[in-house]
Amino acid sequence: MLAPCLAILLPAALGAAPPDDVRLNQIQVIGSHNSYHVEPAPGVSAVIARARPRDAEALQYTHPPLAEQFEERGIRQIELDVFADPDGGLFADPPIRRVAELAGGDVGPDPDPDGALRRPGMKVLHVAGIDYGTTTPTLIDALERVRGWSRANPRHVPILILLELKTPRDPGLIPVVRFDAPMLAALEAEILSVFPRPEILTPDDVRGDFDTLPEAIRARGWPRLDDVRGRVMLALDNTDGTRDAYMEGHRALAGRLMFASVAEDDPAAAWFKRNDPIGGFDDIRRLVAAGFLVRARADADTRQARDGSTVMRDRALASGAQFVSTDYPVADPRFTDYRVQLPGGVVARSNPVSGDRAWDGLDLERGR
C-alpha cells in the first residue's frame, strides 16, 4: 500500500497544484486562423492566379462552421477579419466574381443568398472584393454561433476571439471604411448585443484594483481556469493606428472589451501576438514565463501543408504560446498529412513553459 500512497502524495510534496488550481495562463490550446474562411471557387481562384499565382495557392483552405470547429476539432481560439459596413451592401457583389463570370469560370454559390451583406453592420471576410468566401458573413452571426455552442457546453475553457479590424490600407477591390472612434463604439455595441458583459473576460476583470495589467499579472496572476470556464475573451489583432485609436482615453484598457498587443512596459500589456515562433521562440518563452498570454502561428499561406514541414508547428507548441493557430487542425488530403493537434488529442494541455508537469497527459478542459 505504501507505493500507491507515495504516488498520490508525491506531486503535492513537490508543490504541484491539483488540476482545479490551474490558471488560465497555464494551459495551451489550438486555434484556427481566418476561422470563417471558405476557399475561392475555381473560377475566382483562376482569376487570382493569373495575377498572383502564390496568392491563389495561399487561399486554398476552408474551415467548417465555427460550432463544428469547437465540437469536432477542439478549437478554442478563432480569428475573424472584420470590415465596417455602416450603410450595408459594400461587400454584397464582389468585383472579382463578376470578372470570373465574364471569363466563363465557376464562381460558386451566391455570396449573399439571404441579403445579410446588404444590411448595415460589421462583416466578416478576408479581402474586400477578392477573397470573400465566409461561413459567417456578419460579425453578429459569428458571435451568435460562438455563444450558442458555448451555452450548450458551459465547462469549456475560455475561447479567445481574435478580431482583425480591416483598414483602408488593406488590399482589396472595394474601398474600406476606417475604424474611427464612432465605428469602434459600434463594434463594441455589436459584441455586447450578443455577449452580456459577464460572459466576457475583460481587461478590467484581470486588472481588478491594480493600476496596470502587468502589475495585476505579477501580483495576482490570471484567473483560475475553473472560475472562467464558459466565457470568451476578445483580443485586437491590429498593432497599428486602429489599435491606438481603440486604446485612446482608456489607460490599461479600462472599460474596453478587448485585450491588445502592446509593448511589455505598457499599462495594457497582458496578451501578445507573436506570429513567428521560429525567429521569436525565445521571446515567446520569456513572455509566457513572465505570466503573459501569447498567440503564435503554426503555419502560414498553406506552405507547411504542401511541403509537410513541421518545424514551425513544433516550435510554436514548444514555445509555450497559449494559443497556437493553424489552418490545418486536420490534414488536407490534397497536400500532405500535415496537421496541428495537441499530444493525445486533448483540447487543453498543461502549458510546456508555465504549466505544472504533474498535469502532463491530462485534458485540462475536462478538469478533474
mmCIF file of C-alpha atoms in Angstrom:
data_model
loop_
_atom_site.group_PDB
_atom_site.id
_atom_site.type_symbol
_atom_site.label_atom_id
_atom_site.label_comp_id
_atom_site.label_asym_id
_atom_site.label_seq_id
_atom_site.Cartn_x
_atom_site.Cartn_y
_atom_site.Cartn_z
ATOM 1 C CA MET A 1 0.000 0.000 0.000
ATOM 2 C CA LEU A 2 2.962 2.324 0.560
ATOM 3 C CA ALA A 3 3.875 2.767 -3.115
ATOM 4 C CA PRO A 4 0.389 3.865 -4.251
ATOM 5 C CA CYS A 5 0.225 6.286 -1.339
ATOM 6 C CA LEU A 6 3.573 7.789 -2.273
ATOM 7 C CA ALA A 7 2.435 8.107 -5.891
ATOM 8 C CA ILE A 8 -0.566 10.111 -4.735
ATOM 9 C CA LEU A 9 1.358 12.298 -2.303
ATOM 10 C CA LEU A 10 4.446 12.967 -4.425
ATOM 11 C CA PRO A 11 3.004 15.758 -6.650
ATOM 12 C CA ALA A 12 1.795 17.666 -3.574
ATOM 13 C CA ALA A 13 5.166 17.187 -1.912
ATOM 14 C CA LEU A 14 6.816 18.734 -4.956
ATOM 15 C CA GLY A 15 4.488 21.726 -4.830
ATOM 16 C CA ALA A 16 2.257 20.699 -7.753
ATOM 17 C CA ALA A 17 -1.256 22.121 -7.596
ATOM 18 C CA PRO A 18 -4.212 19.845 -8.312
ATOM 19 C CA PRO A 19 -5.981 20.381 -11.667
ATOM 20 C CA ASP A 20 -8.678 22.599 -10.136
ATOM 21 C CA ASP A 21 -5.976 25.169 -9.326
ATOM 22 C CA VAL A 22 -4.862 25.603 -12.945
ATOM 23 C CA ARG A 23 -4.619 29.239 -14.024
ATOM 24 C CA LEU A 24 -5.684 30.472 -17.444
ATOM 25 C CA ASN A 25 -2.089 31.166 -18.491
ATOM 26 C CA GLN A 26 -1.039 27.606 -17.603
ATOM 27 C CA ILE A 27 -2.804 25.889 -20.489
ATOM 28 C CA GLN A 28 -2.207 25.555 -24.222
ATOM 29 C CA VAL A 29 -4.917 25.165 -26.858
ATOM 30 C CA ILE A 30 -5.203 25.065 -30.637
ATOM 31 C CA GLY A 31 -6.792 27.882 -32.626
ATOM 32 C CA SER A 32 -7.838 28.361 -36.230
ATOM 33 C CA HIS A 33 -6.557 31.122 -38.494
ATOM 34 C CA ASN A 34 -9.159 33.070 -40.511
ATOM 35 C CA SER A 35 -11.702 30.795 -38.908
ATOM 36 C CA TYR A 36 -14.574 31.784 -41.221
ATOM 37 C CA HIS A 37 -12.636 31.214 -44.464
ATOM 38 C CA VAL A 38 -14.018 29.366 -47.480
ATOM 39 C CA GLU A 39 -11.639 28.717 -50.382
ATOM 40 C CA PRO A 40 -12.449 30.719 -53.546
ATOM 41 C CA ALA A 41 -14.462 28.968 -56.231
ATOM 42 C CA PRO A 42 -12.389 27.607 -59.158
ATOM 43 C CA GLY A 43 -13.260 30.466 -61.497
ATOM 44 C CA VAL A 44 -12.377 33.102 -58.899
ATOM 45 C CA SER A 45 -9.177 31.283 -57.973
ATOM 46 C CA ALA A 46 -8.181 31.208 -61.637
ATOM 47 C CA VAL A 47 -8.562 34.993 -61.901
ATOM 48 C CA ILE A 48 -6.398 35.484 -58.801
ATOM 49 C CA ALA A 49 -3.809 33.003 -60.085
ATOM 50 C CA ARG A 50 -3.387 34.858 -63.374
ATOM 51 C CA ALA A 51 -2.274 37.949 -61.475
ATOM 52 C CA ARG A 52 -0.625 36.415 -58.391
ATOM 53 C CA PRO A 53 -0.186 32.621 -58.502
ATOM 54 C CA ARG A 54 1.252 32.336 -54.996
ATOM 55 C CA ASP A 55 -1.660 34.307 -53.530
ATOM 56 C CA ALA A 56 -4.093 31.879 -55.136
ATOM 57 C CA GLU A 57 -2.268 28.961 -53.515
ATOM 58 C CA ALA A 58 -2.260 30.700 -50.133
ATOM 59 C CA LEU A 59 -6.078 30.874 -50.188
ATOM 60 C CA GLN A 60 -6.610 27.140 -50.718
ATOM 61 C CA TYR A 61 -8.047 26.256 -47.323
ATOM 62 C CA THR A 62 -11.543 26.052 -45.881
ATOM 63 C CA HIS A 63 -12.708 25.895 -42.276
ATOM 64 C CA PRO A 64 -16.011 24.269 -41.306
ATOM 65 C CA PRO A 65 -18.649 26.249 -39.374
ATOM 66 C CA LEU A 66 -17.478 27.535 -36.002
ATOM 67 C CA ALA A 67 -19.541 25.180 -33.865
ATOM 68 C CA GLU A 68 -18.103 22.225 -35.770
ATOM 69 C CA GLN A 69 -14.597 23.520 -35.141
ATOM 70 C CA PHE A 70 -15.281 23.712 -31.403
ATOM 71 C CA GLU A 71 -17.068 20.382 -31.155
ATOM 72 C CA GLU A 72 -15.147 18.136 -33.534
ATOM 73 C CA ARG A 73 -11.708 19.734 -33.765
ATOM 74 C CA GLY A 74 -11.244 21.078 -30.239
ATOM 75 C CA ILE A 75 -10.579 24.623 -31.438
ATOM 76 C CA ARG A 76 -10.530 27.161 -28.602
ATOM 77 C CA GLN A 77 -9.238 30.273 -30.397
ATOM 78 C CA ILE A 78 -10.718 31.775 -33.528
ATOM 79 C CA GLU A 79 -9.817 34.691 -35.760
ATOM 80 C CA LEU A 80 -12.311 36.943 -37.524
ATOM 81 C CA ASP A 81 -11.447 39.653 -40.056
ATOM 82 C CA VAL A 82 -13.942 42.460 -39.567
ATOM 83 C CA PHE A 83 -14.974 45.188 -42.015
ATOM 84 C CA ALA A 84 -17.116 48.180 -41.117
ATOM 85 C CA ASP A 85 -20.196 48.491 -43.326
ATOM 86 C CA PRO A 86 -22.387 51.157 -41.719
ATOM 87 C CA ASP A 87 -24.778 51.516 -44.646
ATOM 88 C CA GLY A 88 -24.778 47.903 -45.808
ATOM 89 C CA GLY A 89 -24.097 46.445 -49.245
ATOM 90 C CA LEU A 90 -20.370 47.163 -49.566
ATOM 91 C CA PHE A 91 -19.460 43.501 -49.955
ATOM 92 C CA ALA A 92 -22.615 42.004 -51.452
ATOM 93 C CA ASP A 93 -21.378 41.966 -55.064
ATOM 94 C CA PRO A 94 -17.625 41.188 -55.153
ATOM 95 C CA PRO A 95 -15.998 42.649 -58.304
ATOM 96 C CA ILE A 96 -13.758 39.633 -58.858
ATOM 97 C CA ARG A 97 -16.821 37.414 -59.066
ATOM 98 C CA ARG A 98 -18.149 39.466 -61.963
ATOM 99 C CA VAL A 99 -14.778 39.203 -63.734
ATOM 100 C CA ALA A 100 -14.754 35.431 -63.256
ATOM 101 C CA GLU A 101 -18.311 35.173 -64.612
ATOM 102 C CA LEU A 102 -17.338 37.094 -67.758
ATOM 103 C CA ALA A 103 -14.460 34.654 -68.231
ATOM 104 C CA GLY A 104 -16.887 31.735 -68.024
ATOM 105 C CA GLY A 105 -15.470 30.375 -64.774
ATOM 106 C CA ASP A 106 -17.252 28.557 -61.968
ATOM 107 C CA VAL A 107 -17.971 31.282 -59.416
ATOM 108 C CA GLY A 108 -19.747 29.113 -56.872
ATOM 109 C CA PRO A 109 -22.905 29.971 -54.941
ATOM 110 C CA ASP A 110 -24.335 33.446 -54.372
ATOM 111 C CA PRO A 111 -22.262 35.028 -51.565
ATOM 112 C CA ASP A 112 -25.357 36.793 -50.202
ATOM 113 C CA PRO A 113 -28.316 34.413 -50.541
ATOM 114 C CA ASP A 114 -30.314 35.857 -47.643
ATOM 115 C CA GLY A 115 -29.373 39.520 -48.017
ATOM 116 C CA ALA A 116 -27.262 39.660 -44.860
ATOM 117 C CA LEU A 117 -24.462 41.508 -46.668
ATOM 118 C CA ARG A 118 -26.857 44.240 -47.769
ATOM 119 C CA ARG A 119 -27.872 45.105 -44.234
ATOM 120 C CA PRO A 120 -25.829 47.594 -42.147
ATOM 121 C CA GLY A 121 -23.325 46.182 -39.695
ATOM 122 C CA MET A 122 -19.894 44.606 -39.348
ATOM 123 C CA LYS A 123 -18.983 42.000 -41.965
ATOM 124 C CA VAL A 124 -16.575 39.054 -41.795
ATOM 125 C CA LEU A 125 -14.474 38.140 -44.837
ATOM 126 C CA HIS A 126 -10.840 38.111 -45.886
ATOM 127 C CA VAL A 127 -10.010 40.513 -48.764
ATOM 128 C CA ALA A 128 -12.558 43.086 -49.886
ATOM 129 C CA GLY A 129 -13.981 42.209 -53.290
ATOM 130 C CA ILE A 130 -11.498 39.359 -53.857
ATOM 131 C CA ASP A 131 -11.439 36.647 -51.190
ATOM 132 C CA TYR A 132 -14.978 36.820 -49.910
ATOM 133 C CA GLY A 133 -15.953 33.237 -49.068
ATOM 134 C CA THR A 134 -17.150 33.027 -45.464
ATOM 135 C CA THR A 135 -19.226 30.783 -43.216
ATOM 136 C CA THR A 136 -20.222 33.797 -41.112
ATOM 137 C CA PRO A 137 -20.959 36.867 -43.266
ATOM 138 C CA THR A 138 -21.662 39.177 -40.340
ATOM 139 C CA LEU A 139 -19.907 39.658 -37.018
ATOM 140 C CA ILE A 140 -23.152 39.225 -35.123
ATOM 141 C CA ASP A 141 -23.757 35.923 -36.888
ATOM 142 C CA ALA A 142 -20.256 34.721 -35.963
ATOM 143 C CA LEU A 143 -20.632 35.739 -32.326
ATOM 144 C CA GLU A 144 -24.068 34.145 -32.080
ATOM 145 C CA ARG A 145 -22.611 30.869 -33.321
ATOM 146 C CA VAL A 146 -19.873 31.062 -30.684
ATOM 147 C CA ARG A 147 -22.335 31.870 -27.919
ATOM 148 C CA GLY A 148 -24.753 29.164 -28.980
ATOM 149 C CA TRP A 149 -22.069 26.493 -28.721
ATOM 150 C CA SER A 150 -20.706 27.992 -25.512
ATOM 151 C CA ARG A 151 -24.053 27.952 -23.732
ATOM 152 C CA ALA A 152 -24.513 24.309 -24.736
ATOM 153 C CA ASN A 153 -21.028 23.476 -23.398
ATOM 154 C CA PRO A 154 -20.581 25.678 -20.313
ATOM 155 C CA ARG A 155 -17.481 23.873 -18.980
ATOM 156 C CA HIS A 156 -15.243 24.758 -21.921
ATOM 157 C CA VAL A 157 -12.011 26.649 -21.330
ATOM 158 C CA PRO A 158 -12.269 30.293 -22.430
ATOM 159 C CA ILE A 159 -12.441 30.803 -26.187
ATOM 160 C CA LEU A 160 -10.205 33.590 -27.461
ATOM 161 C CA ILE A 161 -11.836 35.578 -30.279
ATOM 162 C CA LEU A 162 -9.169 37.475 -32.194
ATOM 163 C CA LEU A 163 -10.536 40.374 -34.261
ATOM 164 C CA GLU A 164 -8.556 41.958 -37.068
ATOM 165 C CA LEU A 165 -10.193 45.265 -37.979
ATOM 166 C CA LYS A 166 -9.594 45.933 -41.661
ATOM 167 C CA THR A 167 -8.365 49.399 -42.605
ATOM 168 C CA PRO A 168 -8.240 51.434 -45.843
ATOM 169 C CA ARG A 169 -4.605 50.325 -46.213
ATOM 170 C CA ASP A 170 -5.574 46.664 -46.566
ATOM 171 C CA PRO A 171 -5.503 45.342 -50.158
ATOM 172 C CA GLY A 172 -8.756 44.785 -51.994
ATOM 173 C CA LEU A 173 -11.053 45.990 -54.772
ATOM 174 C CA ILE A 174 -13.579 47.785 -52.554
ATOM 175 C CA PRO A 175 -12.896 50.956 -50.509
ATOM 176 C CA VAL A 176 -12.793 50.094 -46.807
ATOM 177 C CA VAL A 177 -14.373 52.186 -44.058
ATOM 178 C CA ARG A 178 -11.959 53.296 -41.349
ATOM 179 C CA PHE A 179 -12.481 52.234 -37.740
ATOM 180 C CA ASP A 180 -12.605 55.645 -36.098
ATOM 181 C CA ALA A 181 -13.967 56.272 -32.612
ATOM 182 C CA PRO A 182 -17.675 56.044 -33.586
ATOM 183 C CA MET A 183 -17.037 52.864 -35.588
ATOM 184 C CA LEU A 184 -15.130 51.304 -32.683
ATOM 185 C CA ALA A 185 -18.053 52.122 -30.436
ATOM 186 C CA ALA A 186 -20.371 50.451 -32.946
ATOM 187 C CA LEU A 187 -18.110 47.393 -32.919
ATOM 188 C CA GLU A 188 -18.310 47.036 -29.145
ATOM 189 C CA ALA A 189 -22.066 47.585 -29.287
ATOM 190 C CA GLU A 190 -22.396 44.650 -31.684
ATOM 191 C CA ILE A 191 -20.311 42.463 -29.380
ATOM 192 C CA LEU A 192 -22.452 43.360 -26.382
ATOM 193 C CA SER A 193 -25.632 42.739 -28.367
ATOM 194 C CA VAL A 194 -24.635 39.062 -28.374
ATOM 195 C CA PHE A 195 -22.487 38.520 -25.278
ATOM 196 C CA PRO A 196 -23.554 40.042 -21.964
ATOM 197 C CA ARG A 197 -20.520 41.590 -20.320
ATOM 198 C CA PRO A 198 -20.325 38.921 -17.539
ATOM 199 C CA GLU A 199 -19.743 36.287 -20.242
ATOM 200 C CA ILE A 200 -16.631 38.142 -21.459
ATOM 201 C CA LEU A 201 -13.314 38.025 -19.615
ATOM 202 C CA THR A 202 -12.280 41.665 -19.995
ATOM 203 C CA PRO A 203 -9.088 43.584 -19.197
ATOM 204 C CA ASP A 204 -10.935 45.113 -16.225
ATOM 205 C CA ASP A 205 -11.596 41.620 -14.840
ATOM 206 C CA VAL A 206 -7.912 40.739 -14.973
ATOM 207 C CA ARG A 207 -6.667 44.094 -13.678
ATOM 208 C CA GLY A 208 -9.090 44.357 -10.776
ATOM 209 C CA ASP A 209 -7.957 47.026 -8.301
ATOM 210 C CA PHE A 210 -4.430 47.250 -9.693
ATOM 211 C CA ASP A 211 -3.311 50.236 -11.707
ATOM 212 C CA THR A 212 -1.994 48.286 -14.684
ATOM 213 C CA LEU A 213 -2.415 44.855 -16.215
ATOM 214 C CA PRO A 214 1.269 43.856 -15.747
ATOM 215 C CA GLU A 215 1.010 44.721 -12.039
ATOM 216 C CA ALA A 216 -2.090 42.567 -11.666
ATOM 217 C CA ILE A 217 -0.477 39.656 -13.505
ATOM 218 C CA ARG A 218 2.659 39.821 -11.375
ATOM 219 C CA ALA A 219 0.844 40.170 -8.083
ATOM 220 C CA ARG A 220 -2.300 38.106 -8.519
ATOM 221 C CA GLY A 221 -1.939 36.241 -11.797
ATOM 222 C CA TRP A 222 -4.591 35.208 -14.278
ATOM 223 C CA PRO A 223 -7.910 33.825 -13.010
ATOM 224 C CA ARG A 224 -8.291 30.202 -12.027
ATOM 225 C CA LEU A 225 -9.441 28.193 -15.004
ATOM 226 C CA ASP A 226 -12.482 26.910 -13.128
ATOM 227 C CA ASP A 227 -13.583 30.498 -12.481
ATOM 228 C CA VAL A 228 -13.647 31.467 -16.165
ATOM 229 C CA ARG A 229 -14.975 28.363 -17.867
ATOM 230 C CA GLY A 230 -17.764 29.033 -20.332
ATOM 231 C CA ARG A 231 -16.557 32.568 -21.074
ATOM 232 C CA VAL A 232 -14.910 34.217 -24.063
ATOM 233 C CA MET A 233 -12.001 36.631 -24.350
ATOM 234 C CA LEU A 234 -11.579 39.147 -27.147
ATOM 235 C CA ALA A 235 -8.275 40.440 -28.469
ATOM 236 C CA LEU A 236 -7.418 43.013 -31.108
ATOM 237 C CA ASP A 237 -5.121 41.681 -33.827
ATOM 238 C CA ASN A 238 -4.190 45.172 -35.026
ATOM 239 C CA THR A 239 -0.925 46.738 -33.915
ATOM 240 C CA ASP A 240 -1.364 49.938 -35.950
ATOM 241 C CA GLY A 241 -3.242 53.204 -35.638
ATOM 242 C CA THR A 242 -6.512 51.324 -35.257
ATOM 243 C CA ARG A 243 -5.182 49.772 -32.054
ATOM 244 C CA ASP A 244 -4.032 53.184 -30.859
ATOM 245 C CA ALA A 245 -7.472 54.647 -31.541
ATOM 246 C CA TYR A 246 -9.065 51.797 -29.588
ATOM 247 C CA MET A 247 -6.812 52.446 -26.591
ATOM 248 C CA GLU A 248 -7.023 56.247 -26.637
ATOM 249 C CA GLY A 249 -8.621 57.511 -23.444
ATOM 250 C CA HIS A 250 -8.656 54.003 -21.960
ATOM 251 C CA ARG A 251 -5.434 53.648 -19.985
ATOM 252 C CA ALA A 252 -4.681 49.980 -19.292
ATOM 253 C CA LEU A 253 -7.739 49.240 -21.479
ATOM 254 C CA ALA A 254 -10.070 50.403 -18.702
ATOM 255 C CA GLY A 255 -13.658 49.931 -19.811
ATOM 256 C CA ARG A 256 -12.714 48.153 -23.035
ATOM 257 C CA LEU A 257 -13.799 44.663 -24.072
ATOM 258 C CA MET A 258 -10.681 43.588 -25.950
ATOM 259 C CA PHE A 259 -7.077 42.958 -24.992
ATOM 260 C CA ALA A 260 -4.401 44.471 -27.242
ATOM 261 C CA SER A 261 -0.862 43.506 -28.188
ATOM 262 C CA VAL A 262 1.393 46.345 -26.972
ATOM 263 C CA ALA A 263 4.904 46.913 -25.615
ATOM 264 C CA GLU A 264 5.751 44.996 -22.454
ATOM 265 C CA ASP A 265 6.038 48.162 -20.388
ATOM 266 C CA ASP A 266 2.633 49.462 -21.482
ATOM 267 C CA PRO A 267 -0.058 49.582 -18.745
ATOM 268 C CA ALA A 268 -2.224 47.441 -21.050
ATOM 269 C CA ALA A 269 0.299 44.619 -21.555
ATOM 270 C CA ALA A 270 -1.271 41.210 -20.890
ATOM 271 C CA TRP A 271 -1.621 39.387 -24.218
ATOM 272 C CA PHE A 272 0.833 39.380 -27.127
ATOM 273 C CA LYS A 273 0.580 38.483 -30.805
ATOM 274 C CA ARG A 274 3.774 36.744 -31.912
ATOM 275 C CA ASN A 275 3.148 35.155 -35.294
ATOM 276 C CA ASP A 276 6.668 33.773 -35.845
ATOM 277 C CA PRO A 277 7.525 31.011 -33.352
ATOM 278 C CA ILE A 278 10.854 30.286 -35.034
ATOM 279 C CA GLY A 279 12.504 33.696 -35.008
ATOM 280 C CA GLY A 280 10.569 34.678 -31.888
ATOM 281 C CA PHE A 281 10.894 31.392 -29.982
ATOM 282 C CA ASP A 282 12.976 32.723 -27.085
ATOM 283 C CA ASP A 283 10.866 35.872 -26.842
ATOM 284 C CA ILE A 284 7.647 33.859 -26.615
ATOM 285 C CA ARG A 285 9.040 31.580 -23.915
ATOM 286 C CA ARG A 286 10.213 34.602 -21.934
ATOM 287 C CA LEU A 287 6.802 36.285 -22.169
ATOM 288 C CA VAL A 288 4.982 33.126 -21.127
ATOM 289 C CA ALA A 289 7.385 32.561 -18.225
ATOM 290 C CA ALA A 290 6.675 36.151 -17.110
ATOM 291 C CA GLY A 291 2.963 35.348 -16.868
ATOM 292 C CA PHE A 292 1.683 36.817 -20.128
ATOM 293 C CA LEU A 293 -0.588 35.204 -22.736
ATOM 294 C CA VAL A 294 0.723 34.732 -26.287
ATOM 295 C CA ARG A 295 -0.770 33.699 -29.597
ATOM 296 C CA ALA A 296 1.544 32.185 -32.231
ATOM 297 C CA ARG A 297 1.015 30.601 -35.635
ATOM 298 C CA ALA A 298 1.909 27.027 -36.555
ATOM 299 C CA ASP A 299 1.735 27.559 -40.323
ATOM 300 C CA ALA A 300 1.070 30.198 -42.946
ATOM 301 C CA ASP A 301 -0.090 30.511 -46.561
ATOM 302 C CA THR A 302 -0.538 26.719 -46.999
ATOM 303 C CA ARG A 303 3.256 26.241 -47.170
ATOM 304 C CA GLN A 304 3.547 23.667 -44.389
ATOM 305 C CA ALA A 305 0.552 21.700 -45.647
ATOM 306 C CA ARG A 306 2.159 21.467 -49.074
ATOM 307 C CA ASP A 307 5.687 20.506 -48.065
ATOM 308 C CA GLY A 308 4.883 18.692 -44.822
ATOM 309 C CA SER A 309 7.364 20.691 -42.739
ATOM 310 C CA THR A 310 6.584 20.590 -39.022
ATOM 311 C CA VAL A 311 9.340 22.952 -37.841
ATOM 312 C CA MET A 312 7.100 25.998 -37.359
ATOM 313 C CA ARG A 313 4.381 23.883 -35.750
ATOM 314 C CA ASP A 314 6.737 22.163 -33.345
ATOM 315 C CA ARG A 315 8.385 25.430 -32.309
ATOM 316 C CA ALA A 316 5.007 27.056 -31.742
ATOM 317 C CA LEU A 317 3.903 24.222 -29.467
ATOM 318 C CA ALA A 318 7.213 24.117 -27.584
ATOM 319 C CA SER A 319 7.297 27.902 -27.174
ATOM 320 C CA GLY A 320 4.534 27.820 -24.588
ATOM 321 C CA ALA A 321 2.266 30.152 -26.572
ATOM 322 C CA GLN A 322 -1.123 29.513 -25.011
ATOM 323 C CA PHE A 323 -2.898 29.839 -28.365
ATOM 324 C CA VAL A 324 -1.356 28.075 -31.379
ATOM 325 C CA SER A 325 -3.218 28.977 -34.555
ATOM 326 C CA THR A 326 -3.405 26.858 -37.713
ATOM 327 C CA ASP A 327 -5.226 26.423 -40.999
ATOM 328 C CA TYR A 328 -4.918 22.657 -40.561
ATOM 329 C CA PRO A 329 -6.326 21.158 -37.361
ATOM 330 C CA VAL A 330 -6.957 18.269 -39.738
ATOM 331 C CA ALA A 331 -4.881 17.345 -42.783
ATOM 332 C CA ASP A 332 -5.866 18.418 -46.289
ATOM 333 C CA PRO A 333 -5.767 15.241 -48.433
ATOM 334 C CA ARG A 334 -4.810 17.287 -51.498
ATOM 335 C CA PHE A 335 -1.437 18.038 -49.922
ATOM 336 C CA THR A 336 0.348 16.083 -47.168
ATOM 337 C CA ASP A 337 -0.609 14.619 -43.806
ATOM 338 C CA TYR A 338 0.406 17.865 -42.056
ATOM 339 C CA ARG A 339 -1.924 18.825 -39.206
ATOM 340 C CA VAL A 340 -1.782 20.528 -35.814
ATOM 341 C CA GLN A 341 -3.088 18.816 -32.690
ATOM 342 C CA LEU A 342 -2.036 18.598 -29.078
ATOM 343 C CA PRO A 343 -0.475 15.312 -27.903
ATOM 344 C CA GLY A 344 -3.111 12.735 -27.130
ATOM 345 C CA GLY A 345 -5.744 14.768 -28.945
ATOM 346 C CA VAL A 346 -6.607 16.735 -25.799
ATOM 347 C CA VAL A 347 -8.372 20.081 -26.034
ATOM 348 C CA ALA A 348 -6.287 21.894 -23.393
ATOM 349 C CA ARG A 349 -2.960 20.651 -22.086
ATOM 350 C CA SER A 350 -0.625 21.805 -19.369
ATOM 351 C CA ASN A 351 1.488 24.594 -20.840
ATOM 352 C CA PRO A 352 5.042 23.387 -21.596
ATOM 353 C CA VAL A 353 6.528 26.575 -20.097
ATOM 354 C CA SER A 354 4.118 27.861 -17.421
ATOM 355 C CA GLY A 355 2.219 24.686 -16.593
ATOM 356 C CA ASP A 356 2.869 22.010 -13.994
ATOM 357 C CA ARG A 357 4.432 18.783 -15.222
ATOM 358 C CA ALA A 358 2.208 16.866 -12.795
ATOM 359 C CA TRP A 359 -0.662 17.737 -15.143
ATOM 360 C CA ASP A 360 1.006 16.348 -18.271
ATOM 361 C CA GLY A 361 -1.253 13.951 -20.141
ATOM 362 C CA LEU A 362 -4.442 15.459 -18.682
ATOM 363 C CA ASP A 363 -7.078 17.204 -20.735
ATOM 364 C CA LEU A 364 -7.483 20.319 -18.604
ATOM 365 C CA GLU A 365 -10.753 21.221 -20.278
ATOM 366 C CA ARG A 366 -12.255 18.181 -18.595
ATOM 367 C CA GLY A 367 -10.938 19.223 -15.188
ATOM 368 C CA ARG A 368 -10.576 16.522 -12.584
#
